[in-house]
Short mmCIF file of C-alpha atoms (C1' of nucleotides) in Angstrom, two decimals:
data_model
loop_
_atom_site.label_atom_id
_atom_site.label_comp_id
_atom_site.label_asym_id
_atom_site.label_seq_id
_atom_site.Cartn_x
_atom_site.Cartn_y
_atom_site.Cartn_z
CA MET A 1 122.37 -95.05 35.01
CA SER A 2 125.59 -97.00 35.24
CA ASN A 3 125.24 -100.53 33.71
CA SER A 4 128.72 -101.68 34.95
CA ASN A 5 127.22 -104.80 36.39
CA HIS A 6 125.85 -106.13 33.07
CA HIS A 7 127.90 -108.43 30.99
CA VAL A 8 129.18 -106.42 27.96
CA PRO A 9 129.81 -108.52 24.79
CA ALA A 10 133.52 -108.75 23.78
CA ILE A 11 132.72 -107.59 20.31
CA VAL A 12 131.56 -104.29 21.94
CA ILE A 13 134.72 -103.99 23.94
CA GLY A 14 136.62 -104.47 20.69
CA ARG A 15 134.99 -101.43 19.19
CA LEU A 16 135.62 -99.03 22.09
CA PRO A 17 139.21 -98.40 21.15
CA LEU A 18 138.21 -97.37 17.66
CA TYR A 19 135.68 -94.92 19.21
CA LEU A 20 138.49 -93.61 21.38
CA ARG A 21 140.92 -93.27 18.54
CA ALA A 22 138.38 -91.27 16.43
CA LEU A 23 137.63 -88.99 19.32
CA THR A 24 141.18 -88.27 19.94
CA GLN A 25 141.61 -87.40 16.32
CA LEU A 26 138.64 -85.01 16.43
CA SER A 27 139.99 -83.62 19.71
CA SER A 28 143.27 -82.92 17.97
CA GLU A 29 141.58 -81.09 15.22
CA GLY A 30 140.29 -78.64 17.78
CA ARG A 31 136.63 -80.09 17.85
CA HIS A 32 134.64 -80.16 21.05
CA VAL A 33 131.35 -81.83 20.18
CA THR A 34 130.38 -84.76 17.91
CA SER A 35 127.43 -87.12 17.25
CA SER A 36 126.87 -90.77 16.75
CA GLN A 37 126.18 -89.84 13.24
CA GLU A 38 129.48 -88.19 12.66
CA LEU A 39 131.31 -90.99 14.33
CA SER A 40 129.40 -93.46 12.21
CA GLU A 41 130.66 -91.64 9.01
CA LYS A 42 134.25 -91.58 10.22
CA LEU A 43 134.35 -95.30 11.44
CA GLY A 44 131.87 -97.12 9.17
CA PHE A 45 129.76 -98.52 12.00
CA SER A 46 126.00 -97.52 12.13
CA SER A 47 125.05 -94.64 14.47
CA ALA A 48 122.64 -96.93 16.29
CA GLN A 49 125.40 -99.27 17.00
CA ILE A 50 127.63 -96.69 18.46
CA ARG A 51 124.85 -95.36 20.67
CA LYS A 52 123.97 -98.88 21.80
CA ASP A 53 127.61 -99.73 22.49
CA LEU A 54 128.03 -96.76 24.70
CA SER A 55 124.74 -97.38 26.41
CA TYR A 56 126.32 -100.51 28.06
CA PHE A 57 128.42 -98.14 30.15
CA GLY A 58 126.17 -95.15 30.90
CA GLU A 59 124.79 -92.03 29.28
CA PHE A 60 127.40 -89.82 27.85
CA GLY A 61 125.50 -87.63 25.49
CA LYS A 62 123.07 -84.84 25.51
CA GLN A 63 119.80 -85.24 23.58
CA GLY A 64 119.57 -82.80 20.74
CA THR A 65 123.22 -81.97 20.91
CA GLY A 66 125.49 -85.04 20.84
CA TYR A 67 128.56 -85.97 22.79
CA GLU A 68 131.12 -83.65 24.32
CA ILE A 69 134.22 -85.03 23.04
CA GLU A 70 136.61 -84.51 25.87
CA PHE A 71 134.18 -86.07 28.33
CA LEU A 72 133.50 -89.08 26.26
CA GLU A 73 137.18 -89.59 25.56
CA LYS A 74 138.03 -89.55 29.29
CA SER A 75 135.10 -91.87 29.99
CA LEU A 76 136.29 -94.42 27.42
CA ARG A 77 139.83 -94.08 28.78
CA GLU A 78 138.54 -95.04 32.17
CA ILE A 79 136.43 -97.86 30.92
CA LEU A 80 139.31 -99.38 29.04
CA GLN A 81 141.60 -98.66 31.92
CA VAL A 82 144.06 -96.65 29.75
CA HIS A 83 143.77 -93.54 31.78
CA HIS A 84 146.98 -94.59 33.34
CA VAL A 85 149.98 -96.09 31.40
CA TRP A 86 150.62 -99.85 31.43
CA ASP A 87 154.18 -101.03 31.58
CA MET A 88 154.89 -103.71 28.95
CA ALA A 89 157.61 -106.34 28.22
CA LEU A 90 158.69 -106.82 24.69
CA VAL A 91 160.05 -110.30 23.80
CA GLY A 92 162.03 -110.54 20.54
CA ALA A 93 164.61 -108.02 19.42
CA GLY A 94 164.56 -108.83 15.76
CA ASP A 95 163.43 -106.38 13.08
CA LEU A 96 159.84 -106.36 14.39
CA GLY A 97 160.97 -106.02 18.02
CA HIS A 98 163.20 -103.05 16.84
CA ALA A 99 160.23 -101.31 15.17
CA LEU A 100 158.08 -101.79 18.23
CA ALA A 101 160.64 -100.55 20.62
CA ASN A 102 161.07 -97.37 18.62
CA TYR A 103 157.33 -96.90 17.99
CA ASP A 104 156.20 -93.61 19.54
CA GLY A 105 152.35 -94.21 19.33
CA PHE A 106 152.12 -96.38 22.54
CA GLU A 107 152.50 -93.81 25.37
CA ALA A 108 149.60 -91.41 24.21
CA ARG A 109 147.28 -94.40 24.14
CA GLY A 110 148.17 -95.99 27.47
CA PHE A 111 151.24 -98.17 27.05
CA ARG A 112 154.98 -98.19 27.24
CA ILE A 113 157.72 -100.73 26.96
CA VAL A 114 159.90 -101.00 30.02
CA ALA A 115 161.86 -104.13 29.26
CA ILE A 116 163.11 -106.15 26.18
CA PHE A 117 164.10 -109.78 26.09
CA ASP A 118 165.84 -111.97 23.59
CA ALA A 119 167.34 -115.46 23.63
CA ASP A 120 170.05 -114.64 21.14
CA PRO A 121 173.36 -113.88 22.89
CA THR A 122 174.44 -111.57 20.15
CA LYS A 123 171.36 -109.31 20.87
CA ILE A 124 171.98 -109.02 24.58
CA GLY A 125 173.09 -105.44 25.72
CA LEU A 126 171.92 -103.75 22.44
CA LYS A 127 170.17 -100.49 22.93
CA MET A 128 166.69 -100.55 21.53
CA GLY A 129 164.33 -97.68 22.15
CA ASP A 130 165.21 -96.45 25.70
CA TRP A 131 166.31 -99.85 26.90
CA GLN A 132 168.97 -102.53 26.59
CA VAL A 133 168.10 -106.03 25.48
CA GLN A 134 168.19 -108.46 28.39
CA PRO A 135 168.70 -112.19 28.27
CA ILE A 136 165.47 -114.12 28.26
CA THR A 137 166.72 -116.06 31.36
CA ASP A 138 166.18 -112.85 33.29
CA MET A 139 162.64 -112.39 32.24
CA ARG A 140 160.65 -114.08 35.00
CA GLU A 141 162.54 -112.21 37.66
CA THR A 142 162.23 -108.79 35.84
CA LEU A 143 158.53 -109.33 35.15
CA ARG A 144 158.03 -109.81 38.89
CA GLU A 145 160.23 -106.96 39.94
CA LYS A 146 158.56 -104.53 37.61
CA LYS A 147 155.16 -106.01 38.18
CA ILE A 148 154.60 -106.21 34.41
CA GLN A 149 151.15 -107.47 33.36
CA VAL A 150 151.30 -106.80 29.60
CA ALA A 151 153.70 -108.25 27.06
CA ILE A 152 154.35 -108.40 23.42
CA ILE A 153 155.64 -111.54 21.70
CA ALA A 154 157.72 -110.77 18.66
CA VAL A 155 159.58 -114.01 18.18
CA PRO A 156 159.47 -116.69 15.58
CA ALA A 157 156.35 -119.03 15.71
CA THR A 158 158.46 -121.98 16.90
CA ALA A 159 159.43 -120.08 20.08
CA ALA A 160 156.18 -118.42 20.83
CA GLN A 161 154.42 -120.96 23.00
CA GLN A 162 157.43 -121.44 25.22
CA VAL A 163 157.76 -117.65 25.53
CA ALA A 164 153.95 -117.38 26.33
CA ASP A 165 154.39 -119.99 29.12
CA GLU A 166 157.19 -118.11 30.67
CA LEU A 167 155.29 -114.75 30.49
CA VAL A 168 152.35 -116.38 32.19
CA GLU A 169 154.63 -117.71 34.95
CA GLY A 170 155.92 -114.29 35.39
CA GLY A 171 152.48 -112.82 36.09
CA VAL A 172 151.57 -111.50 32.61
CA ARG A 173 147.81 -111.38 32.00
CA ALA A 174 147.67 -109.79 28.55
CA ILE A 175 149.68 -110.82 25.51
CA LEU A 176 149.92 -109.09 22.00
CA ASN A 177 151.06 -111.91 19.90
CA TYR A 178 152.76 -111.33 16.57
CA ALA A 179 153.81 -114.85 16.09
CA PRO A 180 151.76 -116.56 13.34
CA THR A 181 150.62 -119.44 15.70
CA THR A 182 147.87 -119.92 18.14
CA LEU A 183 148.90 -119.69 21.78
CA SER A 184 147.42 -121.86 24.47
CA VAL A 185 147.16 -119.91 27.81
CA PRO A 186 145.20 -120.29 31.03
CA GLN A 187 141.62 -118.69 30.72
CA LYS A 188 142.50 -115.76 32.96
CA VAL A 189 145.13 -114.66 30.36
CA LYS A 190 144.02 -112.64 27.38
CA VAL A 191 145.69 -112.87 23.95
CA TYR A 192 145.23 -110.56 21.00
CA HIS A 193 146.68 -111.99 17.86
CA ILE A 194 148.12 -109.96 15.08
CA ASP A 195 148.51 -111.78 11.69
CA PRO A 196 148.96 -109.48 8.80
CA VAL A 197 149.12 -112.35 6.35
CA ALA A 198 145.75 -113.57 7.51
CA GLY A 199 144.39 -110.21 6.92
CA LEU A 200 145.79 -110.13 3.41
CA GLN A 201 144.50 -113.59 2.66
CA SER A 202 140.97 -112.66 3.69
CA MET A 203 141.18 -109.75 1.19
CA THR A 204 142.36 -111.70 -1.75
CA TYR A 205 139.40 -113.89 -1.41
CA TYR A 206 137.37 -111.05 -2.84
CA LEU A 207 139.81 -109.99 -5.68
CA MET B 1 128.39 -130.08 -4.08
CA SER B 2 130.11 -126.75 -4.69
CA ASN B 3 128.30 -123.81 -3.08
CA SER B 4 130.50 -121.21 -4.69
CA ASN B 5 127.44 -119.32 -5.82
CA HIS B 6 126.12 -118.82 -2.21
CA HIS B 7 127.01 -115.70 -0.40
CA VAL B 8 129.61 -116.49 2.24
CA PRO B 9 129.67 -114.32 5.37
CA ALA B 10 132.72 -112.22 5.79
CA ILE B 11 133.28 -113.63 9.23
CA VAL B 12 133.69 -117.00 7.76
CA ILE B 13 136.32 -115.76 5.23
CA GLY B 14 138.08 -114.22 8.13
CA ARG B 15 138.57 -117.71 9.77
CA LEU B 16 139.74 -119.51 6.61
CA PRO B 17 143.29 -118.08 6.84
CA LEU B 18 143.48 -119.40 10.44
CA TYR B 19 142.46 -122.85 9.31
CA LEU B 20 145.03 -122.72 6.56
CA ARG B 21 147.72 -121.62 9.00
CA ALA B 22 146.84 -124.56 11.35
CA LEU B 23 146.97 -127.03 8.47
CA THR B 24 150.31 -125.86 7.19
CA GLN B 25 151.64 -126.26 10.71
CA LEU B 26 150.30 -129.91 11.00
CA SER B 27 151.77 -130.53 7.53
CA SER B 28 155.10 -129.37 8.57
CA GLU B 29 154.93 -131.73 11.54
CA GLY B 30 154.56 -134.63 9.16
CA ARG B 31 150.93 -135.19 9.74
CA HIS B 32 148.58 -136.28 6.96
CA VAL B 33 145.05 -136.40 8.36
CA THR B 34 143.23 -134.37 10.90
CA SER B 35 139.71 -133.72 12.10
CA SER B 36 137.38 -130.85 12.99
CA GLN B 37 137.90 -131.88 16.53
CA GLU B 38 141.62 -131.59 16.37
CA LEU B 39 141.55 -128.23 14.64
CA SER B 40 139.03 -127.08 17.22
CA GLU B 41 141.54 -127.73 19.95
CA LYS B 42 144.39 -126.06 18.19
CA LEU B 43 142.39 -123.00 17.18
CA GLY B 44 139.74 -122.51 19.89
CA PHE B 45 136.81 -122.57 17.49
CA SER B 46 134.14 -125.27 17.96
CA SER B 47 134.45 -128.31 15.73
CA ALA B 48 130.84 -127.65 14.51
CA GLN B 49 131.83 -124.17 13.42
CA ILE B 50 134.87 -125.35 11.49
CA ARG B 51 132.73 -127.99 9.67
CA LYS B 52 129.98 -125.44 8.82
CA ASP B 53 132.52 -122.92 7.67
CA LEU B 54 134.20 -125.45 5.24
CA SER B 55 130.68 -126.69 4.10
CA TYR B 56 130.16 -123.20 2.43
CA PHE B 57 132.74 -124.24 -0.16
CA GLY B 58 132.18 -127.94 -0.62
CA GLU B 59 132.90 -131.32 1.06
CA PHE B 60 136.45 -131.87 1.93
CA GLY B 61 136.34 -134.58 4.51
CA LYS B 62 135.83 -138.23 4.70
CA GLN B 63 133.13 -139.50 7.12
CA GLY B 64 134.69 -141.59 9.85
CA THR B 65 138.12 -140.39 8.93
CA GLY B 66 138.50 -136.69 8.91
CA TYR B 67 140.31 -134.43 6.55
CA GLU B 68 143.26 -135.10 4.35
CA ILE B 69 145.49 -132.23 5.29
CA GLU B 70 147.28 -131.72 2.04
CA PHE B 71 144.04 -131.66 0.12
CA LEU B 72 142.25 -129.31 2.47
CA GLU B 73 145.30 -127.02 2.50
CA LYS B 74 145.35 -126.84 -1.27
CA SER B 75 141.47 -126.28 -1.46
CA LEU B 76 141.76 -123.39 1.06
CA ARG B 77 144.58 -121.79 -0.86
CA GLU B 78 142.57 -121.82 -3.92
CA ILE B 79 139.51 -120.50 -2.23
CA LEU B 80 141.57 -117.67 -0.72
CA GLN B 81 143.46 -117.24 -4.04
CA VAL B 82 146.80 -117.65 -2.46
CA HIS B 83 147.84 -120.61 -4.51
CA HIS B 84 149.75 -118.14 -6.54
CA VAL B 85 151.91 -115.19 -5.06
CA TRP B 86 150.52 -111.69 -4.99
CA ASP B 87 152.82 -108.79 -5.74
CA MET B 88 152.61 -106.13 -3.14
CA ALA B 89 153.75 -102.48 -2.85
CA LEU B 90 154.94 -101.28 0.53
CA VAL B 91 154.53 -97.61 1.38
CA GLY B 92 156.65 -96.23 4.18
CA ALA B 93 160.32 -96.95 4.74
CA GLY B 94 160.48 -96.21 8.50
CA ASP B 95 161.16 -98.84 11.15
CA LEU B 96 157.97 -100.64 10.51
CA GLY B 97 158.48 -100.60 6.76
CA HIS B 98 161.93 -101.97 7.32
CA ALA B 99 160.66 -104.87 9.37
CA LEU B 100 158.03 -105.64 6.78
CA ALA B 101 160.52 -105.48 3.95
CA ASN B 102 162.72 -108.01 5.73
CA TYR B 103 159.85 -110.26 6.82
CA ASP B 104 160.37 -113.80 5.45
CA GLY B 105 156.87 -115.03 6.23
CA PHE B 106 155.02 -113.58 3.33
CA GLU B 107 156.10 -115.68 0.44
CA ALA B 108 155.06 -119.12 1.75
CA ARG B 109 151.63 -117.70 2.49
CA GLY B 110 151.00 -116.08 -0.89
CA PHE B 111 152.59 -112.60 -0.87
CA ARG B 112 155.77 -110.78 -1.74
CA ILE B 113 156.86 -107.13 -1.72
CA VAL B 114 158.04 -105.93 -5.09
CA ALA B 115 158.29 -102.25 -4.66
CA ILE B 116 158.89 -99.79 -1.77
CA PHE B 117 158.02 -96.11 -1.65
CA ASP B 118 158.67 -93.19 0.68
CA ALA B 119 158.13 -89.48 0.54
CA ASP B 120 161.32 -88.70 2.54
CA PRO B 121 164.21 -87.79 0.09
CA THR B 122 166.72 -89.17 2.54
CA LYS B 123 165.15 -92.69 2.28
CA ILE B 124 165.16 -92.91 -1.56
CA GLY B 125 167.58 -95.37 -2.92
CA LEU B 126 168.15 -97.18 0.38
CA LYS B 127 168.28 -100.94 0.01
CA MET B 128 165.43 -102.67 1.94
CA GLY B 129 164.74 -106.33 1.65
CA ASP B 130 165.52 -107.06 -2.00
CA TRP B 131 164.54 -103.63 -3.30
CA GLN B 132 165.51 -100.00 -3.31
CA VAL B 133 163.33 -97.31 -1.89
CA GLN B 134 161.63 -95.29 -4.65
CA PRO B 135 160.17 -91.75 -4.41
CA ILE B 136 156.45 -91.83 -3.80
CA THR B 137 156.05 -89.65 -6.98
CA ASP B 138 156.95 -92.75 -8.94
CA MET B 139 154.24 -94.71 -7.26
CA ARG B 140 151.31 -94.55 -9.55
CA GLU B 141 153.38 -95.34 -12.58
CA THR B 142 155.07 -98.37 -10.91
CA LEU B 143 151.84 -99.69 -9.65
CA ARG B 144 150.42 -99.80 -13.19
CA GLU B 145 153.67 -101.11 -14.77
CA LYS B 146 153.78 -104.00 -12.30
CA LYS B 147 150.06 -104.48 -12.11
CA ILE B 148 150.14 -104.27 -8.33
CA GLN B 149 146.79 -104.94 -6.71
CA VAL B 150 147.81 -105.30 -3.10
CA ALA B 151 149.62 -102.78 -0.88
CA ILE B 152 150.74 -102.04 2.61
CA ILE B 153 150.52 -98.70 4.32
CA ALA B 154 153.19 -98.11 6.88
CA VAL B 155 153.28 -94.29 7.04
CA PRO B 156 152.12 -91.98 9.77
CA ALA B 157 148.45 -91.48 10.41
CA THR B 158 148.59 -88.02 8.89
CA ALA B 159 149.73 -89.17 5.51
CA ALA B 160 147.64 -92.35 5.32
CA GLN B 161 144.55 -91.10 3.63
CA GLN B 162 146.46 -89.36 0.90
CA VAL B 163 148.47 -92.54 0.35
CA ALA B 164 145.48 -94.63 0.16
CA ASP B 165 143.93 -92.25 -2.45
CA GLU B 166 147.03 -92.63 -4.53
CA LEU B 167 147.14 -96.40 -4.24
CA VAL B 168 143.55 -96.61 -5.44
CA GLU B 169 144.35 -94.40 -8.42
CA GLY B 170 147.12 -96.71 -9.20
CA GLY B 171 144.73 -99.64 -9.27
CA VAL B 172 145.25 -101.24 -5.83
CA ARG B 173 142.25 -103.12 -4.48
CA ALA B 174 143.44 -104.53 -1.24
CA ILE B 175 145.13 -102.43 1.51
CA LEU B 176 146.77 -103.62 4.65
CA ASN B 177 146.70 -100.53 6.77
CA TYR B 178 149.10 -100.02 9.65
CA ALA B 179 148.39 -96.33 10.18
CA PRO B 180 146.16 -95.83 13.30
CA THR B 181 143.37 -94.05 11.32
CA THR B 182 140.33 -95.13 9.42
CA LEU B 183 140.68 -94.95 5.67
CA SER B 184 137.95 -93.98 3.33
CA VAL B 185 138.18 -95.76 -0.04
CA PRO B 186 135.62 -96.83 -2.81
CA GLN B 187 133.56 -99.83 -1.97
CA LYS B 188 135.49 -102.10 -4.44
CA VAL B 189 138.60 -101.65 -2.37
CA LYS B 190 139.18 -103.82 0.69
CA VAL B 191 141.02 -102.53 3.75
CA TYR B 192 142.24 -104.60 6.63
CA HIS B 193 143.35 -102.53 9.48
CA ILE B 194 146.08 -103.49 11.98
CA ASP B 195 146.12 -101.52 15.25
CA PRO B 196 148.13 -103.15 17.97
CA VAL B 197 147.20 -100.50 20.51
CA ALA B 198 143.48 -101.14 19.89
CA GLY B 199 144.12 -104.78 20.59
CA LEU B 200 146.00 -103.88 23.80
CA GLN B 201 143.28 -101.58 24.93
CA SER B 202 140.54 -104.17 24.40
CA MET B 203 142.60 -106.54 26.70
CA THR B 204 143.21 -104.07 29.51
CA TYR B 205 139.47 -103.70 29.84
CA TYR B 206 139.50 -107.24 31.44
CA LEU B 207 142.41 -106.60 33.83
"C1'" DC C 1 113.34 -79.39 16.87
"C1'" DC C 2 117.40 -82.65 17.16
"C1'" DA C 3 120.08 -86.41 18.62
"C1'" DT C 4 120.28 -89.61 22.45
"C1'" DG C 5 119.08 -93.94 24.69
"C1'" DT C 6 116.51 -98.21 24.36
"C1'" DG C 7 112.83 -101.84 23.99
"C1'" DA C 8 111.20 -104.59 20.22
"C1'" DA C 9 112.05 -106.53 15.77
"C1'" DT C 10 115.06 -108.30 12.62
"C1'" DA C 11 119.06 -110.33 10.93
"C1'" DC C 12 123.04 -113.02 11.56
"C1'" DA C 13 126.10 -116.54 13.63
"C1'" DT C 14 126.87 -120.66 16.32
"C1'" DT C 15 125.63 -124.83 18.28
"C1'" DC C 16 123.02 -128.93 18.46
"C1'" DA C 17 122.12 -133.31 17.18
"C1'" DC C 18 121.67 -136.79 13.99
"C1'" DA C 19 121.31 -139.12 9.23
"C1'" DG C 20 124.51 -140.91 6.31
"C1'" DC C 21 128.52 -142.94 4.75
"C1'" DA C 22 133.57 -144.69 4.76
"C1'" DT D 1 132.20 -147.48 14.67
"C1'" DG D 2 133.69 -142.51 13.96
"C1'" DC D 3 133.43 -138.27 11.95
"C1'" DT D 4 131.51 -135.37 8.33
"C1'" DG D 5 127.97 -132.37 6.59
"C1'" DT D 6 123.80 -130.04 7.59
"C1'" DG D 7 118.83 -128.77 8.72
"C1'" DA D 8 116.67 -126.99 12.82
"C1'" DA D 9 117.12 -124.75 17.19
"C1'" DT D 10 119.35 -121.58 19.90
"C1'" DG D 11 121.94 -117.64 20.99
"C1'" DT D 12 124.09 -112.95 19.66
"C1'" DA D 13 124.40 -108.73 17.41
"C1'" DT D 14 122.45 -105.13 14.75
"C1'" DT D 15 119.00 -102.15 13.28
"C1'" DC D 16 114.62 -100.03 13.71
"C1'" DA D 17 111.87 -96.67 15.26
"C1'" DC D 18 110.33 -93.72 18.74
"C1'" DA D 19 109.59 -91.68 23.55
"C1'" DT D 20 112.28 -88.62 25.89
"C1'" DG D 21 114.29 -84.40 27.30
"C1'" DG D 22 117.79 -80.62 26.48
#
DNA sequence: CCATGTGAATACATTCACAGCA
DNA sequence: TGCTGTGAATGTATTCACATGG
């Protein structure tokens, strides 16, 4: 039975990409069937948690057997809406922006960069990845033209809020934020924040 | 009263760096006093949660007034052990490694890269940040020599587990992992995993 | 028999709401 | 008065444990 009308806790949604990643890895090793037990060992979550998480969305396994990998993978891709590829804007053409523009791990997992913006005039026109850096003044128009709903912020913290505001005005609804500052955006817009130093700091507590 | 003997939930530890980041920002704006209410608005956690989190470690505020920013900042730095700077190894001298080597946001928050390793012979000797890329065969020895306890993995997923094993053998106890794969390490070793695509995927669920 | 899917039980995290003090 | 610090109450998440069915 499909429970797609229930409310699914955000913490569950956050784990689905990890399940998907593990399944893709198993798949690439030529495997066809797995179990909540095996995924548990690979990922470090309990098998009960994995089964319960999946049960929010339906019944994907066979009792006594486990999960058919390809089917579960496909199902998770659809749930997460990454069965098609999302076009993204990248804002910030510094070292980090450069690394992101050249990163080849996006497309297989449902994303690709289709426009790059920077405020620095010396960066405009530079080739990065498959695209030329555009002036940030073009951003709103390009976002609308290309119907871009997902963006990456890779600018200094001081510029991040302003960039976020402009992205939202351009119709963006999901922002991957690399700037070490909290963004304030309308409720309808999702932000996922990446702060490697915060991660390091929460580990050194234990050392 | 200092509750440093209590067990503090990991989820609380994970928020402390965000409190610290916000305080540093306020500080840089010339502010001297703040409140759980103000931090709540800046960070999006409830004020009660912020007060309770801090209460695990002591009493840092003044009733009727709030928190003296500089004092709370200093206290959090000590709790997280980032009042001194941790030396880090960076493994992987690709685009991402390059961006990390040049990132200037580490030092102010308690970290600095002091050695860079790569397996690719064409990368060896390249200047990145303040350091030359060393062959990964030197890694264990250098880790011991420099007493490095923190490392960043910025290599392809296929090489990550092997690198992690070698880091652990070299005495590393905290790993910031950029490779899109789960690492298995001894219990005493902490891993913080950064997977931007997982973040993107958990946002597209809602679009 | 084996591993899923799931109510019930437990454990954990957040919020409430207020006493206490500057 | 205004805001902290904190037990008690509530709300969420995880784990248990087993009926179910291939």
